XYZ file of C-alpha atoms in Angstrom:
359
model
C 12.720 48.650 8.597
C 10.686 51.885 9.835
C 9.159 54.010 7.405
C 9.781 52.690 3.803
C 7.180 54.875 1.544
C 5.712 58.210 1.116
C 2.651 59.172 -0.724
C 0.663 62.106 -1.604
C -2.934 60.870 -1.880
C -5.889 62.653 -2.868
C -9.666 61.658 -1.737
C -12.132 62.248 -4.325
C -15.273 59.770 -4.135
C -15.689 60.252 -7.191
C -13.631 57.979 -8.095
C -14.854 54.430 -6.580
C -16.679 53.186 -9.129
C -19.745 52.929 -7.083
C -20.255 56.325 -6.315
C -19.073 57.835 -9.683
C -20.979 55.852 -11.872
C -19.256 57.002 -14.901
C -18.689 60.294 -14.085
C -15.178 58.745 -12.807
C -13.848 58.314 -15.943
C -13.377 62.113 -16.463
C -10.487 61.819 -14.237
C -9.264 58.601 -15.301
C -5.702 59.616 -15.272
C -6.296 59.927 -11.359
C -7.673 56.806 -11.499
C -5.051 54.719 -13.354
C -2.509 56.650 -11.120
C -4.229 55.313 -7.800
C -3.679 52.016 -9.084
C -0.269 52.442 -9.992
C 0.099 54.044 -6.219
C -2.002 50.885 -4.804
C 0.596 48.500 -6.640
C 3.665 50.152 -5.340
C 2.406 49.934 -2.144
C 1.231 46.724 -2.557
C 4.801 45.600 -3.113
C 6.248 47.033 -0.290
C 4.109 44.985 1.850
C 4.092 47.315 4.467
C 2.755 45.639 8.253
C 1.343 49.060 8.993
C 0.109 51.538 7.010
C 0.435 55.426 8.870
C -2.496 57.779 7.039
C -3.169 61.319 7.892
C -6.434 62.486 7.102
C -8.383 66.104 7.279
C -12.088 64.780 7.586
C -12.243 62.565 10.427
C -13.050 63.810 13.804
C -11.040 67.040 14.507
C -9.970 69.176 17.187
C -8.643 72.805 17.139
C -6.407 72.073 19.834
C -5.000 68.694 19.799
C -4.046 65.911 16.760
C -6.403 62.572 16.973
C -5.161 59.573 17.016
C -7.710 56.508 16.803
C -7.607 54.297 19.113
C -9.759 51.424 19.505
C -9.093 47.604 18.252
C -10.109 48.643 14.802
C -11.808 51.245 13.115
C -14.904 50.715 10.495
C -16.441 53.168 7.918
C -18.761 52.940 4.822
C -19.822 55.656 1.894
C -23.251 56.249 3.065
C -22.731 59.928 2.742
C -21.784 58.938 -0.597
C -25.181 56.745 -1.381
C -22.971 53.710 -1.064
C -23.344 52.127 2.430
C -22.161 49.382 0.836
C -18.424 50.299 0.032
C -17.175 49.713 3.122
C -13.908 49.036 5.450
C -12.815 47.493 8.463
C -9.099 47.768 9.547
C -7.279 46.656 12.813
C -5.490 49.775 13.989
C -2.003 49.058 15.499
C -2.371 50.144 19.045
C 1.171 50.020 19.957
C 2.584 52.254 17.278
C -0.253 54.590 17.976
C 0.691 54.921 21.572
C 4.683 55.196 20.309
C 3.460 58.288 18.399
C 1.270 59.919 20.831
C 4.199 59.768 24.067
C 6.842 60.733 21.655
C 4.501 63.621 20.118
C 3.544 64.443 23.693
C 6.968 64.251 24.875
C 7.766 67.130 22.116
C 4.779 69.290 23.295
C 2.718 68.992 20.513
C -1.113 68.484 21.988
C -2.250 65.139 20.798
C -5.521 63.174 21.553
C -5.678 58.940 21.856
C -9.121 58.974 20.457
C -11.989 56.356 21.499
C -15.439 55.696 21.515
C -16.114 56.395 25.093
C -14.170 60.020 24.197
C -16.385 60.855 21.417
C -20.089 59.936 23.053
C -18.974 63.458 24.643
C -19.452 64.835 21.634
C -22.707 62.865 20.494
C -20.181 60.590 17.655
C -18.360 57.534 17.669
C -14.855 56.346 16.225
C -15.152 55.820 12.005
C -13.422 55.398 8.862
C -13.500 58.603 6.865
C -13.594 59.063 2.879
C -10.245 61.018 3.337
C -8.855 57.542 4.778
C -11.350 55.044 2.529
C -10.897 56.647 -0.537
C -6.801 56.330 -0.956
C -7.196 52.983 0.880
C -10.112 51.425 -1.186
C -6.792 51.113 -4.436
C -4.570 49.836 -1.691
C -6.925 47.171 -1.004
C -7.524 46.083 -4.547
C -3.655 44.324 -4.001
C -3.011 43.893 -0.701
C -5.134 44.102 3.023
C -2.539 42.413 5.353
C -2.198 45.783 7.117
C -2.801 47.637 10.487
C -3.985 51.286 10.272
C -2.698 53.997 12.147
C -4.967 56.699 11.363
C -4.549 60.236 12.117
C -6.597 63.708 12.066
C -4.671 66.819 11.876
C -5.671 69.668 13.331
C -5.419 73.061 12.905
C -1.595 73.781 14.015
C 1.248 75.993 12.766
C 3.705 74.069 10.351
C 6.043 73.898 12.226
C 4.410 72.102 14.969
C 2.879 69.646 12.071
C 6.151 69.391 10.869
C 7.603 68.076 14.584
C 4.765 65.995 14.775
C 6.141 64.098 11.595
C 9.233 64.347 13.208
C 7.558 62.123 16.121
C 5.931 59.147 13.846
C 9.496 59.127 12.461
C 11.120 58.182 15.780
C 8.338 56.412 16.802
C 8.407 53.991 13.659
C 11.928 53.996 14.469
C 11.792 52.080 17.408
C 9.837 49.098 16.053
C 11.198 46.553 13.166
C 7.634 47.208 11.586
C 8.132 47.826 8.002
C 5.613 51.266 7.667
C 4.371 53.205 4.636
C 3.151 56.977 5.328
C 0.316 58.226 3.223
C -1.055 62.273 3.245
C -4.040 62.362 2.576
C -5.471 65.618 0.755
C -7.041 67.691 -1.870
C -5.802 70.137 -3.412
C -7.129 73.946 -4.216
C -11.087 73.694 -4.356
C -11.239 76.846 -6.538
C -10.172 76.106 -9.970
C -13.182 76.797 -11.318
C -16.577 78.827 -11.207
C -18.525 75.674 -10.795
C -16.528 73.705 -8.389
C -17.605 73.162 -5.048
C -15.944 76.991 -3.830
C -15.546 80.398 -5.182
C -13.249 80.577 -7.802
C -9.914 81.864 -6.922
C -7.056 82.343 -9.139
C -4.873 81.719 -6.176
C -6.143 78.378 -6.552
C -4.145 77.425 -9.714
C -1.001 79.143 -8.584
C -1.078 76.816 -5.317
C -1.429 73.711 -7.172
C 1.015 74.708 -9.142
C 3.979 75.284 -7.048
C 3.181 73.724 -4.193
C 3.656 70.346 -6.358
C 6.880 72.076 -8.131
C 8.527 72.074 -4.560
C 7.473 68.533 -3.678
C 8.599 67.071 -6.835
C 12.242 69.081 -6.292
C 12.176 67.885 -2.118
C 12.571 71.801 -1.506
C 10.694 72.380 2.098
C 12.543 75.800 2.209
C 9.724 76.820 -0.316
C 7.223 74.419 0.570
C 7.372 76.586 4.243
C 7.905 79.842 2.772
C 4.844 79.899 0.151
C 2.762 83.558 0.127
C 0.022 83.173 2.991
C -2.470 85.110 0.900
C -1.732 81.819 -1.514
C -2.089 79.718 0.794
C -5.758 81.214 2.480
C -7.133 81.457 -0.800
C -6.214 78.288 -2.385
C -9.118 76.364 -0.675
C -7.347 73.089 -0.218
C -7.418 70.214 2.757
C -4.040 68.540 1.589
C -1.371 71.105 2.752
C -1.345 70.492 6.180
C -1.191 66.591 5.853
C 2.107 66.946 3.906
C 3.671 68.903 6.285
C 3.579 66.034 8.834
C 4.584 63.647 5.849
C 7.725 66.019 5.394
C 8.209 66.172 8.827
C 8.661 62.466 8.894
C 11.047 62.951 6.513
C 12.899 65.267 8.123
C 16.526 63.832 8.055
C 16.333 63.016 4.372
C 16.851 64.238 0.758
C 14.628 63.101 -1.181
C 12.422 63.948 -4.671
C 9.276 63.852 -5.788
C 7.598 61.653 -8.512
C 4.344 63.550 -9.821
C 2.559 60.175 -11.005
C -0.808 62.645 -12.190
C -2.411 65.970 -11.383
C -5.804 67.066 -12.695
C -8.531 69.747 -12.060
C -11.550 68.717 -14.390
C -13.945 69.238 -11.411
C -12.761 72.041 -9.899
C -10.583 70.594 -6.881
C -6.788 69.266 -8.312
C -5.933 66.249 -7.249
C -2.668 65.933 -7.597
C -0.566 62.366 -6.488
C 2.910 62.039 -6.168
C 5.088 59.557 -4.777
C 8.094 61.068 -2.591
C 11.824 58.985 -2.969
C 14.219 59.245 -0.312
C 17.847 59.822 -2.164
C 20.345 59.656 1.068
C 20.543 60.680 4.544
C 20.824 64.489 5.455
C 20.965 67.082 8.674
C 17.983 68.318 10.046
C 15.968 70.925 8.780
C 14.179 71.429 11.558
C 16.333 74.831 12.854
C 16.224 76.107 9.199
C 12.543 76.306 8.984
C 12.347 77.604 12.344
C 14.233 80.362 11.374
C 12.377 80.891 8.131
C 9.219 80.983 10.189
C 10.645 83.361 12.572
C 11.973 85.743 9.890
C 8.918 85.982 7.905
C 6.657 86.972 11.592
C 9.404 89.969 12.301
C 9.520 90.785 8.568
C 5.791 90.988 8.608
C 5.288 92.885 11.960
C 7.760 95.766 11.266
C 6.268 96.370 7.315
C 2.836 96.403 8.708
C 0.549 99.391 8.328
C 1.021 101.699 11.629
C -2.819 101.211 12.695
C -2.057 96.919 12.346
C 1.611 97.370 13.885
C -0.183 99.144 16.787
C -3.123 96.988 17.513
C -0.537 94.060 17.288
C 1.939 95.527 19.915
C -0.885 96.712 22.180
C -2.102 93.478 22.055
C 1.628 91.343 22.186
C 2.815 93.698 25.119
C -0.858 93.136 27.445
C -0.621 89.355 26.558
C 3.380 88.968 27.077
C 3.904 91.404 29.701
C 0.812 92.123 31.566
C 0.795 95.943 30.971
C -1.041 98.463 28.886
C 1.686 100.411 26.618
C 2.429 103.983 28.354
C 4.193 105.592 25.152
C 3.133 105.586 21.644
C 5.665 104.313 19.772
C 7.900 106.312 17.085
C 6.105 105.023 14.358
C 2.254 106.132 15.370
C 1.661 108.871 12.972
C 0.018 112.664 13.523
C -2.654 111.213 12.195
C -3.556 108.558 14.688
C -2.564 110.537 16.799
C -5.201 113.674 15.826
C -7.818 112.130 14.522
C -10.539 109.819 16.389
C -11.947 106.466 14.315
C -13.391 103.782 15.246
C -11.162 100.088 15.481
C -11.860 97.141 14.586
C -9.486 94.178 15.573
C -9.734 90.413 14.241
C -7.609 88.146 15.300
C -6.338 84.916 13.208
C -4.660 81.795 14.503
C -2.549 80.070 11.471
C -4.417 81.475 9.141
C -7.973 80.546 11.022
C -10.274 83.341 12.518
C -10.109 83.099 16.371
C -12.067 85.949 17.440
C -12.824 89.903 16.568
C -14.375 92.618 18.063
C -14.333 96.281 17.300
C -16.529 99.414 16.416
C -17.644 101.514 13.457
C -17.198 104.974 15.280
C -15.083 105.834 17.850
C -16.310 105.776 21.433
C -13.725 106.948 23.529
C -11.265 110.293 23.731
């Protein structure tokens, strides 16, 4: 049966009872819509349910995948130790995922306790998972978990990992329901938990209007300065959801959306409507368009620190002649540079000076 439901899920704490205690029923329309989310699934009876997550253990450089016999958590951090979970995780669709995902050259990680004393933790349940699964549970718990960590990655290499749990579910006769788990913008207000941004609004806003209308063209071409202002945690979880459904049309059912604390949480169950090509080529070539579109418009001082640095890192050589498009100006007048460079958004490193120190 593979892959028979898709959910947007948000993770608010808030919202379990025991660690809102009362303050929950601000949001109640959240609430009643996590039930209604926790039914439908409920009635699917899925054997396995596939959840990506942005706060358990992540890596810059690779996508976790858990993988012990099962994996436990509680709310402590919450000041409820004693809401708690613990889930078999299915081991063999876990492994499908990671040689198919590995197979596709996307860096994944198979995630165990003896991996993680390296890093002074240990395997756990996260509130991103516990949260969305804590109103699954109130109907049905004869599931396995797959749980997954996203990291850091372009969207398009998200977006062929979702390709990968697709195949991977695929090849079993599991029935499977995906959930993405994530927040959306953090800066809807002065006193939420972030700086208030109006970009925050304007995320929420059409990044749901493009879900709800299946339109990944826009979903993939939203305004980066949108996108790194918004504040969110739930962006990059869709785009393996979407990824997963790749080959299909499909719309999107907005069950709630609110903001009342400053973070929207918005949920929204996605309906397959029939088979279709892959889009995989199409947002390549969106992506691809948008990098050339924004390297030729770029100021001359940004187009030429980006060259220098693309032709040493591509080509092994220093450029010999300026390029047309250095102006008299650069080329008169000594400054001092200042270069930072950004991986998907994400500082990587920078280094630079305020006057200039050489001829």
């Amino acid at each position: 049966m593979s892959l028979n439901g898709f959910y947007l899920l948000p993770h608010p704490p808030i919202i379990i009872p025991e660690v809102g205690k009362g303050e929950e029923k601000k949001i109640s329309k959240t609430i009643n819509s996590m039930h209604t989310a926790g039914k439908d699934i409920s009635d699917k009876k899925p054997d396995t349910i596939i959840l990506i997550t942005p706060h358990g253990t992540m890596f810059q450089d690779a996508i976790a995948l858990s993988y012990e016999d099962d994996i436990a958590g509680d709310l402590r951090n919450f000041g409820v130790p004693t809401v708690s979970m613990n889930l078999p995780i299915n081991k063999n669709l876990t492994y499908k995922i990671y040689e198919l995902a590995s197979g596709a050259n996307i860096p994944t990680v198979m995630v165990t306790d003896s991996l993680l004393k390296n890093y002074n933790t240990s395997l756990y349940l996260d509130h991103g998972a516990m949260v969305p699964l804590y109103f699954v549970n109130q109907y049905y718990k004869n599931y396995k978990l797959v749980h997954i960590t996203y990291a850091p990655f372009s969207d398009i290499d998200l977006y062929k990992f979702g390709i990968a749990i697709r195949k991977a579910a695929n090849e079993t006769n599991e029935n499977i329901v995906l959930i993405a788990s994530g927040d959306l913008s953090h800066r809807l207000k002065e006193d939420g938990p972030y700086d208030y941004s109006p970009y925050g609004e304007k995320f929420d806003t059409e990044f749901l209007k493009y879900l709800e209308k299946g339109d990944m063209s826009s979903i993939f071409s939203m305004d980066k300065k949108t996108i790194n202002n918004a504040g969110e945690c739930g962006r990059r979880s869709v785009a393996i959801l979407l990824g997963a459904l790749d080959d299909k049309k499909f719309t999107g059912t907005l069950l709630s959306y609110e903001g009342t604390f400053g973070v929207g949480y918005g949920i929204m169950k996605l309906n397959i409507i029939s088979d279709d090509a892959s889009k995989l080529d199409q947002l390549e070539a969106l992506q691809h368009a948008a990098y050339e579109k924004k390297k030729n418009q770029s100021n001359p001082y940004v187009r030429l620190a980006r060259d220098s640095l693309t032709t040493f890192l591509t080509e092994g050589k220093k450029i010999k002649q300026l390029p047309a498009y250095v102006t008299d100006e650069m080329k008169n007048n000594r400054r001092g540079v200042f270069v930072s460079l950004k991986k998907h958004g994400e500082l990587r490193g920078c280094i630079g000076t305020i006057f200039p120190t050489t001829e």
